[in-house]
């Protein structure tokens, strides 16, 4: 037993050490300057590492990921998003995740990766983050850019660019699949050639168009994690996930976030029943809103292949196909596993004229 504990602690130490090393291929590299940028400023979208982005999105030239700090007692490492999803850290057990906390990165922790070349690779930087009541890494990003403001001006002038870097930091009003879907929509608009200032206007309206549902696999774990943040805005979710005699019959809450706040309007006896209810809400929203401006994303901390075989998922996919709406499915981020508990599911819907259930 002692040997097993020693090996586990040693492996965690090595993982923690490796995660602090500068991975040079991940560093932001300066790109050649395109003369067309004078008439068509180049827009870049940034999400934080809690966003449930796909492998394809991670490779998009206009997407950047703002790292988050994952903290355990005596250990901190920078979660840069997708890379950690593929490693052993993704398979950390429930008990280990319950002791973790998510924090904004330090300014020093961002410098090697984000400065200075991001300042010359973007004319507009649109950061659309997870709800700030959970974490607010935008402050570190803004401080970093402010501390290097004069250097950024000089760098841009030396490359024939307008000196100012336009930065828009937004609270996306959701978490997990929500910011990832919002970023996906913005990237599609940029790829289609829409002027970046108009894309920025759309980004500022995203939180009012986004509805999200979360079904935690271990509600009490989620209650414990969110209660440590001490933010009263989270109370509806904390109370819904907390234990209680009246919740024994229906232990699984269906959590939602929408423009007017956080809610729990129903509960289910079984976790899959709660998931099926969320899918029904999404089907109803599709029927009510139509295809104009509608996008869907599901993120799941489990086997995506198995998820796609569930009857309730197949019904939602068929409805989306009939409405000609693209349904995206991704794995949940490490931060998602900590916030919502392992095995959880998140569904986000962005609808221009949303009237969520």
Short mmCIF file of C-alpha atoms in Angstrom, two decimals:
data_model
loop_
_atom_site.label_atom_id
_atom_site.label_comp_id
_atom_site.label_asym_id
_atom_site.label_seq_id
_atom_site.Cartn_x
_atom_site.Cartn_y
_atom_site.Cartn_z
CA UNK A 1 0.00 0.00 0.00
CA UNK A 2 2.84 2.40 0.86
CA UNK A 3 4.54 1.64 -2.46
CA UNK A 4 1.35 2.43 -4.38
CA UNK A 5 0.98 5.75 -2.54
CA UNK A 6 4.63 6.63 -3.20
CA UNK A 7 4.34 5.86 -6.92
CA UNK A 8 1.12 7.88 -7.17
CA UNK A 9 2.68 10.89 -5.45
CA UNK A 10 5.82 10.60 -7.55
CA UNK A 11 3.81 10.48 -10.78
CA UNK A 12 1.77 13.51 -9.75
CA UNK A 13 4.94 15.41 -8.93
CA UNK A 14 6.43 14.59 -12.32
CA UNK A 15 3.22 15.62 -14.09
CA UNK A 16 3.20 18.88 -12.15
CA UNK A 17 6.85 19.56 -12.99
CA UNK A 18 6.34 18.80 -16.68
CA UNK A 19 3.32 21.08 -16.86
CA UNK A 20 5.38 24.07 -15.72
CA UNK A 21 7.95 23.71 -18.47
CA UNK A 22 7.78 26.01 -21.47
CA UNK A 23 6.55 23.98 -24.41
CA UNK A 24 8.17 25.94 -27.22
CA UNK A 25 5.84 24.72 -30.02
CA UNK A 26 2.94 26.21 -28.04
CA UNK A 27 4.54 29.64 -27.97
CA UNK A 28 2.87 32.35 -30.02
CA UNK A 29 4.99 32.85 -33.15
CA UNK A 30 5.02 36.04 -35.21
CA UNK A 31 3.22 35.69 -38.53
CA UNK A 32 4.09 37.41 -41.84
CA UNK A 33 2.31 40.72 -42.25
CA UNK A 34 -0.44 40.78 -44.84
CA UNK A 35 -0.73 44.23 -46.52
CA UNK A 36 -4.51 43.72 -46.74
CA UNK A 37 -4.72 44.11 -42.95
CA UNK A 38 -4.67 47.89 -43.35
CA UNK A 39 -8.11 47.75 -44.93
CA UNK A 40 -9.36 44.60 -43.20
CA UNK A 41 -8.10 44.30 -39.60
CA UNK A 42 -7.35 40.75 -38.50
CA UNK A 43 -9.55 39.42 -35.72
CA UNK A 44 -8.55 36.73 -33.23
CA UNK A 45 -10.92 35.02 -30.80
CA UNK A 46 -9.71 33.88 -27.39
CA UNK A 47 -11.36 31.51 -24.90
CA UNK A 48 -10.07 30.31 -21.56
CA UNK A 49 -8.96 26.74 -20.92
CA UNK A 50 -12.35 25.89 -19.36
CA UNK A 51 -14.05 26.15 -22.77
CA UNK A 52 -14.88 22.75 -24.28
CA UNK A 53 -13.19 23.31 -27.62
CA UNK A 54 -12.64 20.52 -30.12
CA UNK A 55 -9.34 19.39 -31.63
CA UNK A 56 -10.30 21.11 -34.89
CA UNK A 57 -11.04 24.39 -33.15
CA UNK A 58 -7.74 24.23 -31.28
CA UNK A 59 -5.91 24.26 -34.62
CA UNK A 60 -7.83 27.23 -36.02
CA UNK A 61 -5.41 30.08 -36.89
CA UNK A 62 -7.74 32.68 -35.37
CA UNK A 63 -8.28 30.93 -32.01
CA UNK A 64 -6.18 31.35 -28.87
CA UNK A 65 -6.60 29.72 -25.44
CA UNK A 66 -5.96 31.67 -22.25
CA UNK A 67 -4.48 29.25 -19.69
CA UNK A 68 -5.95 28.70 -16.24
CA UNK A 69 -4.18 27.74 -13.02
CA UNK A 70 -5.27 24.40 -11.53
CA UNK A 71 -4.37 24.23 -7.85
CA UNK A 72 -4.05 21.35 -5.42
CA UNK A 73 -2.54 21.62 -1.95
CA UNK A 74 1.18 22.02 -2.57
CA UNK A 75 0.91 21.97 -6.35
CA UNK A 76 -0.15 24.29 -9.17
CA UNK A 77 0.04 23.82 -12.91
CA UNK A 78 -1.08 25.79 -15.95
CA UNK A 79 -3.92 24.20 -17.89
CA UNK A 80 -3.51 25.31 -21.49
CA UNK A 81 -6.58 23.48 -22.71
CA UNK A 82 -6.41 20.69 -25.23
CA UNK A 83 -2.94 19.31 -24.48
CA UNK A 84 -3.90 18.30 -20.96
CA UNK A 85 -7.07 16.61 -22.22
CA UNK A 86 -4.96 14.04 -23.99
CA UNK A 87 -2.68 13.25 -21.06
CA UNK A 88 -2.91 11.48 -17.79
CA UNK A 89 -4.34 14.52 -16.06
CA UNK A 90 -7.60 13.92 -17.89
CA UNK A 91 -7.95 10.59 -16.10
CA UNK A 92 -7.51 11.88 -12.57
CA UNK A 93 -10.10 10.27 -10.33
CA UNK A 94 -13.08 11.86 -8.67
CA UNK A 95 -11.51 12.09 -5.23
CA UNK A 96 -8.45 13.89 -6.58
CA UNK A 97 -10.55 16.34 -8.58
CA UNK A 98 -12.63 17.22 -5.52
CA UNK A 99 -9.55 18.79 -3.92
CA UNK A 100 -8.70 20.93 -6.96
CA UNK A 101 -9.42 24.62 -7.45
CA UNK A 102 -9.36 26.75 -10.59
CA UNK A 103 -7.75 30.17 -10.48
CA UNK A 104 -6.86 32.93 -12.88
CA UNK A 105 -3.26 32.75 -14.14
CA UNK A 106 -0.64 35.19 -12.99
CA UNK A 107 0.55 37.86 -15.39
CA UNK A 108 4.03 36.29 -15.29
CA UNK A 109 2.51 32.92 -16.18
CA UNK A 110 1.06 34.36 -19.38
CA UNK A 111 4.03 36.34 -20.64
CA UNK A 112 6.13 33.69 -22.38
CA UNK A 113 3.21 32.31 -24.36
CA UNK A 114 1.12 35.39 -25.12
CA UNK A 115 3.64 38.19 -25.35
CA UNK A 116 4.78 39.83 -27.53
CA UNK A 117 3.76 38.11 -30.76
CA UNK A 118 0.05 37.96 -30.11
CA UNK A 119 0.16 41.75 -30.26
CA UNK A 120 1.28 41.65 -33.88
CA UNK A 121 -0.81 38.65 -34.90
CA UNK A 122 -4.10 40.36 -34.07
CA UNK A 123 -5.59 43.78 -34.73
CA UNK A 124 -8.64 42.83 -32.67
CA UNK A 125 -8.45 40.40 -29.78
CA UNK A 126 -11.92 39.24 -28.71
CA UNK A 127 -11.81 37.31 -25.45
CA UNK A 128 -15.09 35.58 -24.65
CA UNK A 129 -14.72 33.88 -21.31
CA UNK A 130 -16.53 31.61 -18.93
CA UNK A 131 -18.90 33.32 -16.47
CA UNK A 132 -16.81 35.53 -14.23
CA UNK A 133 -18.45 34.30 -11.04
CA UNK A 134 -16.41 31.11 -11.63
CA UNK A 135 -13.10 32.64 -12.68
CA UNK A 136 -11.88 35.91 -14.19
CA UNK A 137 -8.61 35.40 -16.08
CA UNK A 138 -9.37 38.43 -18.28
CA UNK A 139 -7.92 40.72 -15.61
CA UNK A 140 -4.49 39.08 -15.94
CA UNK A 141 -4.66 39.37 -19.74
CA UNK A 142 -5.57 43.05 -19.59
CA UNK A 143 -2.82 43.75 -17.03
CA UNK A 144 -0.27 41.97 -19.22
CA UNK A 145 -1.17 44.04 -22.27
CA UNK A 146 -1.25 47.26 -20.26
CA UNK A 147 2.19 46.64 -18.77
CA UNK A 148 3.63 46.21 -22.27
CA UNK A 149 1.56 48.90 -23.96
CA UNK A 150 4.44 51.03 -25.23
CA UNK A 151 6.34 47.98 -26.45
CA UNK A 152 3.23 46.77 -28.27
CA UNK A 153 2.84 50.15 -29.97
CA UNK A 154 6.47 50.06 -31.10
CA UNK A 155 6.26 46.45 -32.28
CA UNK A 156 3.20 47.20 -34.36
CA UNK A 157 4.65 50.40 -35.84
CA UNK A 158 7.86 48.58 -36.78
CA UNK A 159 5.79 46.09 -38.78
CA UNK A 160 3.70 48.71 -40.52
CA UNK A 161 0.59 48.10 -38.43
CA UNK A 162 -1.65 50.64 -36.71
CA UNK A 163 -0.19 51.08 -33.22
CA UNK A 164 -3.32 50.20 -31.24
CA UNK A 165 -4.34 46.63 -30.50
CA UNK A 166 -8.09 46.55 -29.96
CA UNK A 167 -8.99 44.29 -27.01
CA UNK A 168 -12.53 43.27 -26.08
CA UNK A 169 -12.91 41.17 -22.91
CA UNK A 170 -16.39 39.74 -22.42
CA UNK A 171 -18.17 37.54 -19.91
CA UNK A 172 -19.87 34.95 -22.09
CA UNK A 173 -22.39 34.29 -19.32
CA UNK A 174 -22.00 30.51 -19.54
CA UNK A 175 -19.43 27.77 -19.00
CA UNK A 176 -17.95 24.67 -20.67
CA UNK A 177 -19.85 24.16 -23.96
CA UNK A 178 -21.20 27.73 -23.89
CA UNK A 179 -18.03 29.79 -24.53
CA UNK A 180 -16.79 27.15 -26.98
CA UNK A 181 -19.98 27.45 -29.03
CA UNK A 182 -19.89 31.24 -28.88
CA UNK A 183 -16.29 31.22 -30.13
CA UNK A 184 -17.22 28.77 -32.89
CA UNK A 185 -19.87 31.18 -34.18
CA UNK A 186 -17.48 34.14 -34.11
CA UNK A 187 -14.78 32.20 -35.97
CA UNK A 188 -17.28 31.23 -38.66
CA UNK A 189 -18.18 34.88 -39.16
CA UNK A 190 -14.52 35.91 -39.40
CA UNK A 191 -13.80 33.11 -41.88
CA UNK A 192 -16.71 34.31 -44.00
CA UNK A 193 -15.05 37.72 -44.28
CA UNK A 194 -17.36 39.67 -41.97
CA UNK A 195 -15.61 42.85 -40.75
CA UNK A 196 -14.09 42.28 -37.36
CA UNK A 197 -15.77 45.32 -35.81
CA UNK A 198 -19.17 43.80 -36.66
CA UNK A 199 -18.05 40.43 -35.28
CA UNK A 200 -17.07 42.24 -32.07
CA UNK A 201 -20.60 43.69 -31.87
CA UNK A 202 -22.04 40.18 -32.20
CA UNK A 203 -19.66 38.95 -29.49
CA UNK A 204 -20.95 41.63 -27.11
CA UNK A 205 -24.50 40.30 -27.61
CA UNK A 206 -23.65 36.61 -27.25
CA UNK A 207 -24.54 36.24 -23.58
CA UNK A 208 -28.10 37.44 -24.30
CA UNK A 209 -28.49 34.78 -27.01
CA UNK A 210 -27.06 31.83 -25.10
CA UNK A 211 -28.95 29.25 -23.10
CA UNK A 212 -27.15 26.42 -21.39
CA UNK A 213 -28.02 23.33 -19.40
CA UNK A 214 -25.67 21.37 -17.15
CA UNK A 215 -26.39 17.92 -15.70
CA UNK A 216 -23.80 17.12 -13.01
CA UNK A 217 -23.02 13.43 -12.56
CA UNK A 218 -22.15 13.98 -8.88
CA UNK A 219 -24.24 16.96 -7.73
CA UNK A 220 -22.81 17.11 -4.21
CA UNK A 221 -19.29 17.38 -5.65
CA UNK A 222 -20.44 20.35 -7.73
CA UNK A 223 -22.07 21.95 -4.68
CA UNK A 224 -18.84 21.60 -2.70
CA UNK A 225 -16.69 23.03 -5.49
CA UNK A 226 -18.92 26.01 -6.24
CA UNK A 227 -19.59 26.83 -2.59
CA UNK A 228 -15.86 27.37 -2.00
CA UNK A 229 -16.05 30.32 -4.42
CA UNK A 230 -18.36 32.12 -2.00
CA UNK A 231 -20.26 33.95 -4.74
CA UNK A 232 -23.98 34.48 -4.04
CA UNK A 233 -24.75 34.46 -7.76
CA UNK A 234 -24.00 30.73 -7.71
CA UNK A 235 -26.44 29.99 -4.86
CA UNK A 236 -29.23 28.58 -7.08
CA UNK A 237 -26.86 25.91 -8.39
CA UNK A 238 -25.21 25.29 -5.03
CA UNK A 239 -28.57 24.79 -3.34
CA UNK A 240 -29.85 22.57 -6.15
CA UNK A 241 -26.78 20.33 -5.90
CA UNK A 242 -26.62 20.18 -2.12
CA UNK A 243 -27.88 17.11 -0.29
CA UNK A 244 -31.23 17.08 1.49
CA UNK A 245 -33.97 14.67 2.46
CA UNK A 246 -36.39 16.19 -0.05
CA UNK A 247 -33.87 15.58 -2.84
CA UNK A 248 -33.38 11.86 -2.24
CA UNK A 249 -36.20 10.85 -4.56
CA UNK A 250 -34.94 13.02 -7.43
CA UNK A 251 -31.23 13.56 -6.79
CA UNK A 252 -30.22 14.87 -10.23
CA UNK A 253 -30.86 18.58 -10.88
CA UNK A 254 -31.24 20.04 -14.35
CA UNK A 255 -29.26 23.28 -14.07
CA UNK A 256 -29.59 26.12 -16.52
CA UNK A 257 -27.99 29.48 -17.18
CA UNK A 258 -29.70 32.14 -19.24
CA UNK A 259 -29.59 35.94 -19.51
CA UNK A 260 -31.66 36.43 -16.34
CA UNK A 261 -29.43 34.23 -14.18
CA UNK A 262 -28.89 30.67 -12.95
CA UNK A 263 -31.77 28.29 -12.29
CA UNK A 264 -32.80 24.77 -11.40
CA UNK A 265 -36.36 24.21 -12.56
CA UNK A 266 -36.57 20.43 -12.49
CA UNK A 267 -35.01 17.30 -11.03
CA UNK A 268 -34.87 13.68 -12.13
CA UNK A 269 -34.69 10.30 -10.47
CA UNK A 270 -31.91 9.08 -12.77
CA UNK A 271 -29.04 10.93 -14.41
CA UNK A 272 -29.98 9.77 -17.92
CA UNK A 273 -33.54 10.98 -17.34
CA UNK A 274 -32.15 14.43 -16.55
CA UNK A 275 -30.05 14.33 -19.73
CA UNK A 276 -33.09 13.30 -21.79
CA UNK A 277 -35.00 16.27 -20.35
CA UNK A 278 -32.23 18.64 -21.42
CA UNK A 279 -32.30 17.21 -24.94
CA UNK A 280 -36.08 17.70 -25.01
CA UNK A 281 -35.60 21.35 -24.02
CA UNK A 282 -33.15 21.75 -26.90
CA UNK A 283 -35.56 20.09 -29.36
CA UNK A 284 -38.32 22.45 -28.23
CA UNK A 285 -36.05 25.47 -28.68
CA UNK A 286 -35.23 24.32 -32.21
CA UNK A 287 -38.89 23.99 -33.07
CA UNK A 288 -39.72 27.40 -31.63
CA UNK A 289 -36.76 29.31 -33.00
CA UNK A 290 -36.10 27.72 -36.38
CA UNK A 291 -32.75 27.53 -38.10
CA UNK A 292 -31.93 31.23 -38.36
CA UNK A 293 -28.96 31.95 -36.12
CA UNK A 294 -29.23 28.68 -34.20
CA UNK A 295 -26.22 26.61 -33.07
CA UNK A 296 -25.92 23.67 -30.67
CA UNK A 297 -23.04 22.06 -28.80
CA UNK A 298 -22.90 19.18 -26.33
CA UNK A 299 -19.83 18.46 -24.22
CA UNK A 300 -19.53 15.26 -22.23
CA UNK A 301 -17.00 13.87 -19.81
CA UNK A 302 -17.21 10.33 -21.08
CA UNK A 303 -17.27 8.30 -24.28
CA UNK A 304 -18.60 10.48 -27.07
CA UNK A 305 -19.16 7.36 -29.17
CA UNK A 306 -21.45 5.91 -26.51
CA UNK A 307 -23.25 9.23 -26.15
CA UNK A 308 -24.01 9.28 -29.85
CA UNK A 309 -25.70 5.88 -29.54
CA UNK A 310 -28.15 6.98 -26.84
CA UNK A 311 -31.75 7.09 -28.15
CA UNK A 312 -32.32 10.55 -26.64
CA UNK A 313 -29.23 11.88 -28.44
CA UNK A 314 -30.28 10.34 -31.74
CA UNK A 315 -33.70 12.02 -31.48
CA UNK A 316 -32.06 15.40 -30.91
CA UNK A 317 -29.65 14.86 -33.80
CA UNK A 318 -32.51 13.91 -36.11
CA UNK A 319 -34.38 17.05 -35.11
CA UNK A 320 -31.27 19.15 -35.74
CA UNK A 321 -30.79 17.50 -39.15
CA UNK A 322 -34.40 18.23 -40.09
CA UNK A 323 -33.90 21.86 -39.10
CA UNK A 324 -30.52 21.98 -40.89
CA UNK A 325 -28.79 22.95 -37.64
CA UNK A 326 -25.27 21.71 -36.99
CA UNK A 327 -24.91 19.81 -33.71
CA UNK A 328 -21.35 19.78 -32.35
CA UNK A 329 -20.14 17.25 -29.78
CA UNK A 330 -16.91 17.59 -27.79
CA UNK A 331 -15.19 16.27 -24.70
CA UNK A 332 -15.42 18.28 -21.50
CA UNK A 333 -12.41 20.29 -20.36
CA UNK A 334 -10.41 19.53 -17.23
CA UNK A 335 -11.89 22.63 -15.61
CA UNK A 336 -15.33 21.28 -16.48
CA UNK A 337 -14.57 18.04 -14.68
CA UNK A 338 -13.64 20.05 -11.60
CA UNK A 339 -16.56 22.51 -11.68
CA UNK A 340 -19.35 20.16 -12.76
CA UNK A 341 -17.89 16.84 -11.47
CA UNK A 342 -16.57 13.91 -13.54
CA UNK A 343 -19.00 12.28 -15.97
CA UNK A 344 -21.15 15.40 -16.39
CA UNK A 345 -22.81 16.77 -19.52
CA UNK A 346 -23.29 20.31 -20.78
CA UNK A 347 -25.46 21.51 -23.67
CA UNK A 348 -25.36 25.05 -25.04
CA UNK A 349 -27.73 26.64 -27.53
CA UNK A 350 -27.20 30.01 -29.18
CA UNK A 351 -30.29 31.44 -30.84
CA UNK A 352 -30.69 34.97 -32.17
CA UNK A 353 -34.30 35.12 -30.97
CA UNK A 354 -34.04 32.65 -28.12
CA UNK A 355 -37.07 31.95 -25.99
CA UNK A 356 -35.62 29.25 -23.77
CA UNK A 357 -37.71 26.74 -21.86
#
